PDB file of C-alpha atoms in Angstrom:
ATOM      1  CA  UNK A 121     147.203  47.865  32.822  1.00 84.00           C
ATOM      2  CA  UNK A 122     147.961  49.858  29.620  1.00 90.00           C
ATOM      3  CA  UNK A 123     148.918  47.463  26.742  1.00 89.00           C
ATOM      4  CA  UNK A 124     149.829  48.558  23.105  1.00 91.00           C
ATOM      5  CA  UNK A 125     147.293  46.575  20.810  1.00 91.00           C
ATOM      6  CA  UNK A 126     148.424  47.358  17.395  1.00 88.00           C
ATOM      7  CA  UNK A 127     152.098  46.509  18.190  1.00 89.00           C
ATOM      8  CA  UNK A 128     154.585  43.569  18.317  1.00 88.00           C
ATOM      9  CA  UNK A 129     154.890  42.150  21.599  1.00 90.00           C
ATOM     10  CA  UNK A 130     156.776  38.988  20.790  1.00 90.00           C
ATOM     11  CA  UNK A 131     153.592  37.033  21.547  1.00 90.00           C
ATOM     12  CA  UNK A 132     150.054  36.605  20.611  1.00 90.00           C
ATOM     13  CA  UNK A 133     148.162  39.140  22.594  1.00 89.00           C
ATOM     14  CA  UNK A 134     145.774  41.151  20.523  1.00 87.00           C
ATOM     15  CA  UNK A 135     141.959  40.015  21.466  1.00 88.00           C
ATOM     16  CA  UNK A 136     138.764  40.057  19.891  1.00 89.00           C
ATOM     17  CA  UNK A 137     137.393  41.941  22.859  1.00 88.00           C
ATOM     18  CA  UNK A 138     139.766  44.574  22.010  1.00 90.00           C
ATOM     19  CA  UNK A 139     138.899  44.711  18.220  1.00 90.00           C
ATOM     20  CA  UNK A 140     135.095  44.985  19.240  1.00 90.00           C
ATOM     21  CA  UNK A 141     136.003  47.947  21.738  1.00 90.00           C
ATOM     22  CA  UNK A 142     137.748  49.722  18.785  1.00 90.00           C
ATOM     23  CA  UNK A 143     134.867  49.245  16.486  1.00 90.00           C
ATOM     24  CA  UNK A 144     132.295  50.369  19.176  1.00 90.00           C
ATOM     25  CA  UNK A 145     134.128  53.226  19.989  1.00 90.00           C
ATOM     26  CA  UNK A 146     134.449  54.422  16.462  1.00 88.00           C
ATOM     27  CA  UNK A 147     131.195  53.315  14.938  1.00 88.00           C
ATOM     28  CA  UNK A 148     129.183  53.939  18.347  1.00 86.00           C
ATOM     29  CA  UNK A 149     126.979  51.429  20.298  1.00 87.00           C
ATOM     30  CA  UNK A 150     124.143  51.215  17.834  1.00 90.00           C
ATOM     31  CA  UNK A 151     123.917  48.135  15.558  1.00 96.00           C
ATOM     32  CA  UNK A 152     124.499  48.584  11.763  1.00 97.00           C
ATOM     33  CA  UNK A 153     124.313  46.665   8.431  1.00 97.00           C
ATOM     34  CA  UNK A 154     127.314  47.904   6.355  1.00 96.00           C
ATOM     35  CA  UNK A 155     126.881  49.466   2.740  1.00 95.00           C
ATOM     36  CA  UNK A 156     128.362  46.408   0.909  1.00 95.00           C
ATOM     37  CA  UNK A 157     127.280  43.154  -0.912  1.00 96.00           C
ATOM     38  CA  UNK A 158     123.565  42.439  -0.589  1.00 97.00           C
ATOM     39  CA  UNK A 159     123.233  44.359   2.572  1.00 97.00           C
ATOM     40  CA  UNK A 160     121.488  41.198   4.020  1.00 98.00           C
ATOM     41  CA  UNK A 161     118.377  41.711   1.571  1.00 98.00           C
ATOM     42  CA  UNK A 162     115.410  39.437   2.522  1.00 98.00           C
ATOM     43  CA  UNK A 163     113.472  37.413  -0.188  1.00 98.00           C
ATOM     44  CA  UNK A 164     110.256  35.701   0.726  1.00 96.00           C
ATOM     45  CA  UNK A 165     110.588  32.046  -0.890  1.00 96.00           C
ATOM     46  CA  UNK A 166     107.441  30.613   0.321  1.00 94.00           C
ATOM     47  CA  UNK A 167     104.861  30.608   3.176  1.00 90.00           C
ATOM     48  CA  UNK A 168     107.555  29.245   5.645  1.00 93.00           C
ATOM     49  CA  UNK A 169     110.968  30.081   4.214  1.00 96.00           C
ATOM     50  CA  UNK A 170     112.707  33.369   3.505  1.00 97.00           C
ATOM     51  CA  UNK A 171     116.257  33.820   2.282  1.00 98.00           C
ATOM     52  CA  UNK A 172     118.824  36.509   3.836  1.00 98.00           C
ATOM     53  CA  UNK A 173     121.474  37.588   1.270  1.00 98.00           C
ATOM     54  CA  UNK A 174     125.108  38.304   1.623  1.00 98.00           C
ATOM     55  CA  UNK A 175     126.305  41.353   3.803  1.00 97.00           C
ATOM     56  CA  UNK A 176     128.351  42.550   6.806  1.00 97.00           C
ATOM     57  CA  UNK A 177     127.151  43.896  10.064  1.00 97.00           C
ATOM     58  CA  UNK A 178     128.595  45.266  13.025  1.00 97.00           C
ATOM     59  CA  UNK A 179     126.681  44.680  16.575  1.00 96.00           C
ATOM     60  CA  UNK A 180     128.034  46.155  19.769  1.00 95.00           C
ATOM     61  CA  UNK A 181     131.365  46.386  18.034  1.00 95.00           C
ATOM     62  CA  UNK A 182     131.324  42.686  16.708  1.00 95.00           C
ATOM     63  CA  UNK A 183     131.914  42.378  12.982  1.00 96.00           C
ATOM     64  CA  UNK A 184     129.689  39.680  11.516  1.00 97.00           C
ATOM     65  CA  UNK A 185     130.068  38.323   7.897  1.00 97.00           C
ATOM     66  CA  UNK A 186     127.308  36.602   5.824  1.00 97.00           C
ATOM     67  CA  UNK A 187     129.248  35.364   2.743  1.00 96.00           C
ATOM     68  CA  UNK A 188     126.564  33.154   1.180  1.00 97.00           C
ATOM     69  CA  UNK A 189     122.780  33.485   1.311  1.00 98.00           C
ATOM     70  CA  UNK A 190     121.376  31.428   3.891  1.00 98.00           C
ATOM     71  CA  UNK A 191     117.745  30.054   3.910  1.00 98.00           C
ATOM     72  CA  UNK A 192     115.545  30.459   7.033  1.00 98.00           C
ATOM     73  CA  UNK A 193     112.565  28.495   8.094  1.00 97.00           C
ATOM     74  CA  UNK A 194     109.537  30.600   9.601  1.00 97.00           C
ATOM     75  CA  UNK A 195     107.138  28.440  11.585  1.00 96.00           C
ATOM     76  CA  UNK A 196     103.619  28.063   9.885  1.00 94.00           C
ATOM     77  CA  UNK A 197     101.034  30.472  10.728  1.00 93.00           C
ATOM     78  CA  UNK A 198      97.540  29.382  12.057  1.00 92.00           C
ATOM     79  CA  UNK A 199      94.235  30.133  10.302  1.00 94.00           C
ATOM     80  CA  UNK A 200      92.448  32.898  12.064  1.00 95.00           C
ATOM     81  CA  UNK A 201      95.629  34.231  13.977  1.00 97.00           C
ATOM     82  CA  UNK A 202      98.279  36.924  13.495  1.00 97.00           C
ATOM     83  CA  UNK A 203     101.791  36.573  14.908  1.00 98.00           C
ATOM     84  CA  UNK A 204     105.014  38.621  14.363  1.00 98.00           C
ATOM     85  CA  UNK A 205     108.315  36.974  13.931  1.00 98.00           C
ATOM     86  CA  UNK A 206     111.852  38.601  14.425  1.00 98.00           C
ATOM     87  CA  UNK A 207     114.810  37.499  12.345  1.00 98.00           C
ATOM     88  CA  UNK A 208     117.811  38.390  14.479  1.00 98.00           C
ATOM     89  CA  UNK A 209     121.506  38.062  14.084  1.00 98.00           C
ATOM     90  CA  UNK A 210     122.543  36.267  17.733  1.00 98.00           C
ATOM     91  CA  UNK A 211     125.796  36.880  19.438  1.00 98.00           C
ATOM     92  CA  UNK A 212     126.568  34.126  22.041  1.00 97.00           C
ATOM     93  CA  UNK A 213     129.418  33.202  24.185  1.00 96.00           C
ATOM     94  CA  UNK A 214     129.391  29.895  25.433  1.00 93.00           C
ATOM     95  CA  UNK A 215     131.810  27.491  27.380  1.00 91.00           C
ATOM     96  CA  UNK A 216     135.495  28.423  27.569  1.00 91.00           C
ATOM     97  CA  UNK A 217     134.329  31.854  26.420  1.00 91.00           C
ATOM     98  CA  UNK A 218     133.887  30.664  22.713  1.00 95.00           C
ATOM     99  CA  UNK A 219     131.901  33.212  20.750  1.00 96.00           C
ATOM    100  CA  UNK A 220     129.576  32.716  17.965  1.00 97.00           C
ATOM    101  CA  UNK A 221     126.927  34.538  15.791  1.00 98.00           C
ATOM    102  CA  UNK A 222     124.111  33.140  13.784  1.00 98.00           C
ATOM    103  CA  UNK A 223     120.759  34.091  12.112  1.00 98.00           C
ATOM    104  CA  UNK A 224     117.711  33.216  14.348  1.00 98.00           C
ATOM    105  CA  UNK A 225     114.191  33.465  13.786  1.00 98.00           C
ATOM    106  CA  UNK A 226     112.532  34.469  17.003  1.00 98.00           C
ATOM    107  CA  UNK A 227     108.761  33.209  17.145  1.00 98.00           C
ATOM    108  CA  UNK A 228     106.120  35.751  18.283  1.00 97.00           C
ATOM    109  CA  UNK A 229     102.909  34.772  20.108  1.00 97.00           C
ATOM    110  CA  UNK A 230      99.824  34.070  17.814  1.00 97.00           C
ATOM    111  CA  UNK A 231      96.939  36.255  18.864  1.00 97.00           C
ATOM    112  CA  UNK A 232      93.361  37.242  17.335  1.00 97.00           C
ATOM    113  CA  UNK A 233      94.139  40.801  18.145  1.00 96.00           C
ATOM    114  CA  UNK A 234      97.239  43.140  17.260  1.00 97.00           C
ATOM    115  CA  UNK A 235     100.239  40.804  17.291  1.00 97.00           C
ATOM    116  CA  UNK A 236     103.594  42.309  19.173  1.00 97.00           C
ATOM    117  CA  UNK A 237     107.171  41.664  18.511  1.00 98.00           C
ATOM    118  CA  UNK A 238     108.716  38.775  20.610  1.00 98.00           C
ATOM    119  CA  UNK A 239     111.287  39.673  23.284  1.00 98.00           C
ATOM    120  CA  UNK A 240     114.761  39.623  22.177  1.00 98.00           C
ATOM    121  CA  UNK A 241     118.224  39.719  24.299  1.00 98.00           C
ATOM    122  CA  UNK A 242     119.554  43.145  24.753  1.00 97.00           C
ATOM    123  CA  UNK A 243     122.315  42.927  27.165  1.00 97.00           C
ATOM    124  CA  UNK A 244     125.423  44.117  25.303  1.00 95.00           C
ATOM    125  CA  UNK A 245     128.335  41.816  25.315  1.00 95.00           C
ATOM    126  CA  UNK A 246     130.369  44.999  26.056  1.00 92.00           C
ATOM    127  CA  UNK A 247     128.375  44.929  29.329  1.00 94.00           C
ATOM    128  CA  UNK A 248     128.956  41.303  30.026  1.00 93.00           C
ATOM    129  CA  UNK A 249     125.929  40.012  28.051  1.00 95.00           C
ATOM    130  CA  UNK A 250     126.612  36.284  27.079  1.00 97.00           C
ATOM    131  CA  UNK A 251     123.546  36.387  24.455  1.00 98.00           C
ATOM    132  CA  UNK A 252     122.769  39.628  22.299  1.00 98.00           C
ATOM    133  CA  UNK A 253     120.054  39.672  19.504  1.00 98.00           C
ATOM    134  CA  UNK A 254     120.458  42.452  16.663  1.00 98.00           C
ATOM    135  CA  UNK A 255     116.733  42.682  15.101  1.00 98.00           C
ATOM    136  CA  UNK A 256     116.903  42.609  11.161  1.00 98.00           C
ATOM    137  CA  UNK A 257     113.493  41.980   9.973  1.00 98.00           C
ATOM    138  CA  UNK A 258     110.027  41.759  11.417  1.00 98.00           C
ATOM    139  CA  UNK A 259     107.851  39.077   9.645  1.00 98.00           C
ATOM    140  CA  UNK A 260     104.186  39.627   9.799  1.00 97.00           C
ATOM    141  CA  UNK A 261     101.913  36.524   9.617  1.00 96.00           C
ATOM    142  CA  UNK A 262      98.183  36.887   9.108  1.00 96.00           C
ATOM    143  CA  UNK A 263      96.810  33.230   9.045  1.00 95.00           C
ATOM    144  CA  UNK A 264      99.379  31.101   7.032  1.00 92.00           C
ATOM    145  CA  UNK A 265     100.330  34.179   4.897  1.00 92.00           C
ATOM    146  CA  UNK A 266     103.415  35.795   5.276  1.00 94.00           C
ATOM    147  CA  UNK A 267     103.427  39.638   4.804  1.00 95.00           C
ATOM    148  CA  UNK A 268     106.056  42.129   3.417  1.00 96.00           C
ATOM    149  CA  UNK A 269     108.967  41.773   5.767  1.00 97.00           C
ATOM    150  CA  UNK A 270     109.997  45.217   7.623  1.00 97.00           C
ATOM    151  CA  UNK A 271     113.730  46.110   7.851  1.00 97.00           C
ATOM    152  CA  UNK A 272     114.528  46.919  11.325  1.00 98.00           C
ATOM    153  CA  UNK A 273     118.301  48.051  10.924  1.00 97.00           C
ATOM    154  CA  UNK A 274     120.099  50.919   9.776  1.00 96.00           C
ATOM    155  CA  UNK A 275     122.732  50.891   7.039  1.00 96.00           C
ATOM    156  CA  UNK A 276     125.816  52.607   8.050  1.00 93.00           C
ATOM    157  CA  UNK A 277     127.221  54.915   5.114  1.00 86.00           C
ATOM    158  CA  UNK A 278     131.083  54.833   4.321  1.00 87.00           C
ATOM    159  CA  UNK A 279     133.356  57.445   5.294  1.00 83.00           C
ATOM    160  CA  UNK A 280     133.524  58.633   1.546  1.00 81.00           C
ATOM    161  CA  UNK A 281     129.813  59.700   2.007  1.00 77.00           C
ATOM    162  CA  UNK A 282     130.954  61.771   5.020  1.00 77.00           C
ATOM    163  CA  UNK A 283     133.690  63.326   3.396  1.00 77.00           C
ATOM    164  CA  UNK A 284     131.437  64.305   0.455  1.00 71.00           C
ATOM    165  CA  UNK A 285     128.917  65.867   2.764  1.00 72.00           C
ATOM    166  CA  UNK A 286     131.730  68.071   4.214  1.00 76.00           C
ATOM    167  CA  UNK A 287     133.679  69.015   1.013  1.00 80.00           C
ATOM    168  CA  UNK A 288     132.627  72.425  -0.573  1.00 82.00           C
ATOM    169  CA  UNK A 289     132.955  72.706  -4.498  1.00 85.00           C
ATOM    170  CA  UNK A 290     134.589  75.688  -5.878  1.00 92.00           C
ATOM    171  CA  UNK A 291     132.401  78.706  -7.271  1.00 95.00           C
ATOM    172  CA  UNK A 292     130.994  77.551 -10.771  1.00 95.00           C
ATOM    173  CA  UNK A 293     129.015  79.404 -13.377  1.00 97.00           C
ATOM    174  CA  UNK A 294     125.914  77.323 -13.775  1.00 97.00           C
ATOM    175  CA  UNK A 295     124.016  79.466 -16.028  1.00 97.00           C
ATOM    176  CA  UNK A 296     125.514  82.050 -18.542  1.00 96.00           C
ATOM    177  CA  UNK A 297     123.605  84.252 -20.706  1.00 93.00           C
ATOM    178  CA  UNK A 298     123.393  87.706 -22.338  1.00 92.00           C
ATOM    179  CA  UNK A 299     120.971  88.596 -19.298  1.00 93.00           C
ATOM    180  CA  UNK A 300     123.168  87.638 -16.593  1.00 95.00           C
ATOM    181  CA  UNK A 301     124.717  84.619 -14.710  1.00 97.00           C
ATOM    182  CA  UNK A 302     123.792  82.273 -12.029  1.00 98.00           C
ATOM    183  CA  UNK A 303     126.835  80.901 -10.149  1.00 97.00           C
ATOM    184  CA  UNK A 304     126.649  78.455  -7.287  1.00 97.00           C
ATOM    185  CA  UNK A 305     128.818  76.334  -4.799  1.00 94.00           C
ATOM    186  CA  UNK A 306     127.884  73.289  -2.958  1.00 91.00           C
ATOM    187  CA  UNK A 307     128.740  71.835   0.616  1.00 88.00           C
ATOM    188  CA  UNK A 308     127.616  68.237   0.565  1.00 83.00           C
ATOM    189  CA  UNK A 309     123.847  68.307   0.144  1.00 86.00           C
ATOM    190  CA  UNK A 310     123.772  72.188   0.811  1.00 92.00           C
ATOM    191  CA  UNK A 311     123.426  74.512  -2.432  1.00 96.00           C
ATOM    192  CA  UNK A 312     123.952  78.155  -2.572  1.00 96.00           C
ATOM    193  CA  UNK A 313     123.257  80.116  -5.646  1.00 98.00           C
ATOM    194  CA  UNK A 314     124.063  83.784  -6.454  1.00 97.00           C
ATOM    195  CA  UNK A 315     121.785  85.530  -9.190  1.00 97.00           C
ATOM    196  CA  UNK A 316     123.035  88.524 -10.864  1.00 96.00           C
ATOM    197  CA  UNK A 317     120.654  89.532 -13.692  1.00 94.00           C
ATOM    198  CA  UNK A 318     121.323  92.649 -15.942  1.00 91.00           C
ATOM    199  CA  UNK A 319     117.612  93.660 -16.541  1.00 85.00           C
ATOM    200  CA  UNK A 320     114.105  92.765 -15.465  1.00 84.00           C
ATOM    201  CA  UNK A 321     110.924  92.320 -17.095  1.00 85.00           C
ATOM    202  CA  UNK A 322     108.463  95.109 -16.978  1.00 82.00           C
ATOM    203  CA  UNK A 323     104.749  94.775 -16.225  1.00 82.00           C
ATOM    204  CA  UNK A 324     102.753  93.806 -13.275  1.00 84.00           C
ATOM    205  CA  UNK A 325     102.719  90.116 -13.900  1.00 88.00           C
ATOM    206  CA  UNK A 326     105.244  89.493 -16.415  1.00 89.00           C
ATOM    207  CA  UNK A 327     108.066  86.502 -15.976  1.00 91.00           C
ATOM    208  CA  UNK A 328     111.532  85.923 -16.882  1.00 92.00           C
ATOM    209  CA  UNK A 329     113.672  82.847 -17.689  1.00 95.00           C
ATOM    210  CA  UNK A 330     117.129  82.561 -16.223  1.00 97.00           C
ATOM    211  CA  UNK A 331     117.980  79.123 -17.707  1.00 96.00           C
ATOM    212  CA  UNK A 332     118.433  75.585 -16.502  1.00 97.00           C
ATOM    213  CA  UNK A 333     120.522  74.109 -13.849  1.00 97.00           C
ATOM    214  CA  UNK A 334     122.755  71.042 -14.290  1.00 96.00           C
ATOM    215  CA  UNK A 335     121.157  68.109 -13.315  1.00 94.00           C
ATOM    216  CA  UNK A 336     123.212  67.614  -9.997  1.00 91.00           C
ATOM    217  CA  UNK A 337     122.322  70.943  -8.804  1.00 96.00           C
ATOM    218  CA  UNK A 338     118.582  70.285  -8.924  1.00 97.00           C
ATOM    219  CA  UNK A 339     116.434  70.567  -5.814  1.00 97.00           C
ATOM    220  CA  UNK A 340     114.334  67.480  -5.083  1.00 96.00           C
ATOM    221  CA  UNK A 341     110.922  69.661  -5.389  1.00 97.00           C
ATOM    222  CA  UNK A 342     109.965  73.083  -6.775  1.00 98.00           C
ATOM    223  CA  UNK A 343     111.106  76.040  -4.650  1.00 98.00           C
ATOM    224  CA  UNK A 344     110.243  79.511  -4.465  1.00 97.00           C
ATOM    225  CA  UNK A 345     112.027  82.343  -3.189  1.00 96.00           C
ATOM    226  CA  UNK A 346     111.108  86.345  -2.654  1.00 93.00           C
ATOM    227  CA  UNK A 347     112.836  89.239  -3.990  1.00 90.00           C
ATOM    228  CA  UNK A 348     112.367  92.519  -2.798  1.00 83.00           C
ATOM    229  CA  UNK A 349     113.773  95.515  -4.406  1.00 73.00           C
ATOM    230  CA  UNK A 350     114.562  99.041  -3.335  1.00 65.00           C
ATOM    231  CA  UNK A 351     111.677 101.057  -1.683  1.00 59.00           C
ATOM    232  CA  UNK A 352     109.675  97.886  -2.691  1.00 59.00           C
ATOM    233  CA  UNK A 353     109.467  98.737  -6.313  1.00 65.00           C
ATOM    234  CA  UNK A 354     110.455  95.562  -7.591  1.00 77.00           C
ATOM    235  CA  UNK A 355     108.664  92.225  -6.265  1.00 86.00           C
ATOM    236  CA  UNK A 356     109.494  89.166  -7.708  1.00 90.00           C
ATOM    237  CA  UNK A 357     109.050  85.577  -6.868  1.00 94.00           C
ATOM    238  CA  UNK A 358     112.232  83.583  -8.000  1.00 96.00           C
ATOM    239  CA  UNK A 359     111.520  79.836  -8.894  1.00 98.00           C
ATOM    240  CA  UNK A 360     114.117  77.114  -8.741  1.00 98.00           C
ATOM    241  CA  UNK A 361     112.319  73.774 -10.157  1.00 98.00           C
ATOM    242  CA  UNK A 362     112.931  70.503  -9.568  1.00 97.00           C
ATOM    243  CA  UNK A 363     113.633  69.972 -13.566  1.00 97.00           C
ATOM    244  CA  UNK A 364     116.216  72.661 -13.248  1.00 97.00           C
ATOM    245  CA  UNK A 365     114.439  75.449 -14.717  1.00 98.00           C
ATOM    246  CA  UNK A 366     114.764  78.841 -13.055  1.00 98.00           C
ATOM    247  CA  UNK A 367     112.145  81.559 -13.563  1.00 97.00           C
ATOM    248  CA  UNK A 368     110.982  84.642 -12.030  1.00 94.00           C
ATOM    249  CA  UNK A 369     107.596  86.127 -11.921  1.00 92.00           C
ATOM    250  CA  UNK A 370     106.851  89.877 -11.134  1.00 90.00           C
ATOM    251  CA  UNK A 371     104.089  90.341  -8.179  1.00 87.00           C
ATOM    252  CA  UNK A 372     101.996  93.194  -9.251  1.00 80.00           C
ATOM    253  CA  UNK A 373     102.245  96.917  -8.859  1.00 72.00           C
ATOM    254  CA  UNK A 374     104.636  99.199 -10.710  1.00 69.00           C
ATOM    255  CA  UNK A 375     107.632  96.991 -11.633  1.00 76.00           C
ATOM    256  CA  UNK A 376     110.979  98.512 -13.164  1.00 75.00           C
ATOM    257  CA  UNK A 377     113.546  96.997 -15.496  1.00 82.00           C
ATOM    258  CA  UNK A 378     116.706  97.725 -13.552  1.00 82.00           C
ATOM    259  CA  UNK A 379     119.273  94.895 -12.817  1.00 87.00           C
ATOM    260  CA  UNK A 380     118.655  93.049  -9.722  1.00 90.00           C
ATOM    261  CA  UNK A 381     120.399  90.032  -7.774  1.00 91.00           C
ATOM    262  CA  UNK A 382     120.104  87.897  -4.879  1.00 93.00           C
ATOM    263  CA  UNK A 383     121.356  84.719  -2.924  1.00 96.00           C
ATOM    264  CA  UNK A 384     119.127  81.604  -2.501  1.00 96.00           C
ATOM    265  CA  UNK A 385     120.169  78.270  -0.573  1.00 97.00           C
ATOM    266  CA  UNK A 386     118.559  74.808  -0.328  1.00 97.00           C
ATOM    267  CA  UNK A 387     119.127  71.139   0.217  1.00 94.00           C
ATOM    268  CA  UNK A 388     119.451  68.812  -2.455  1.00 91.00           C
TER     269      UNK A 388
END
């Protein structure tokens, strides 16, 4: 039967199951920590205690909130043995269909060899599961020592980040000199530059300097692009560097001094 969920029905009718279905339909069936608060950051307090910070998560459409940090006890390790424990957020549906969520330490099996993660509950409540675990951290133990926790979750970025990744800037003049211009536009993390230079340095291996890009337009590493002029008479390497400097270097042979231009694209 079709039901209008977000509408007045003159009675209480919207259910948690419907809200979870909407969340899962929009966010997908993966489990995520949301990009707010402490993002459930973990702190190792002692050999048998960790603290999980504040945060929000969505597991199989269920929204779970951690409003204050919570301490969890890790069972002490044993000398000469290794063990992997998992910290999970556990969803449970009990009697009278009462649902709850809590943080749980799932203890692994000690071994003198390579430890494996303990089994967790994987049947989604969307498929009728009454217990479901979202792994948050792996806690490796070597003897009585707790190793560095390993995060096992993805952080779901907000819609504003998605919008930024799709939005294109207007064409901007990034470098302007008597020798020419470098203009650019950006769509999300993809940059396109148009170089229009009025003259070229002569000499087989001479170099030239375009200028420096603004910080938000700089690539994460040094990049090189090839330029080939008419009839191959003008061969250059165009350098776009991580510090923002842009240069070119002639590549041997007879080099002309004519104007040149090209387009380059790269990801930030």
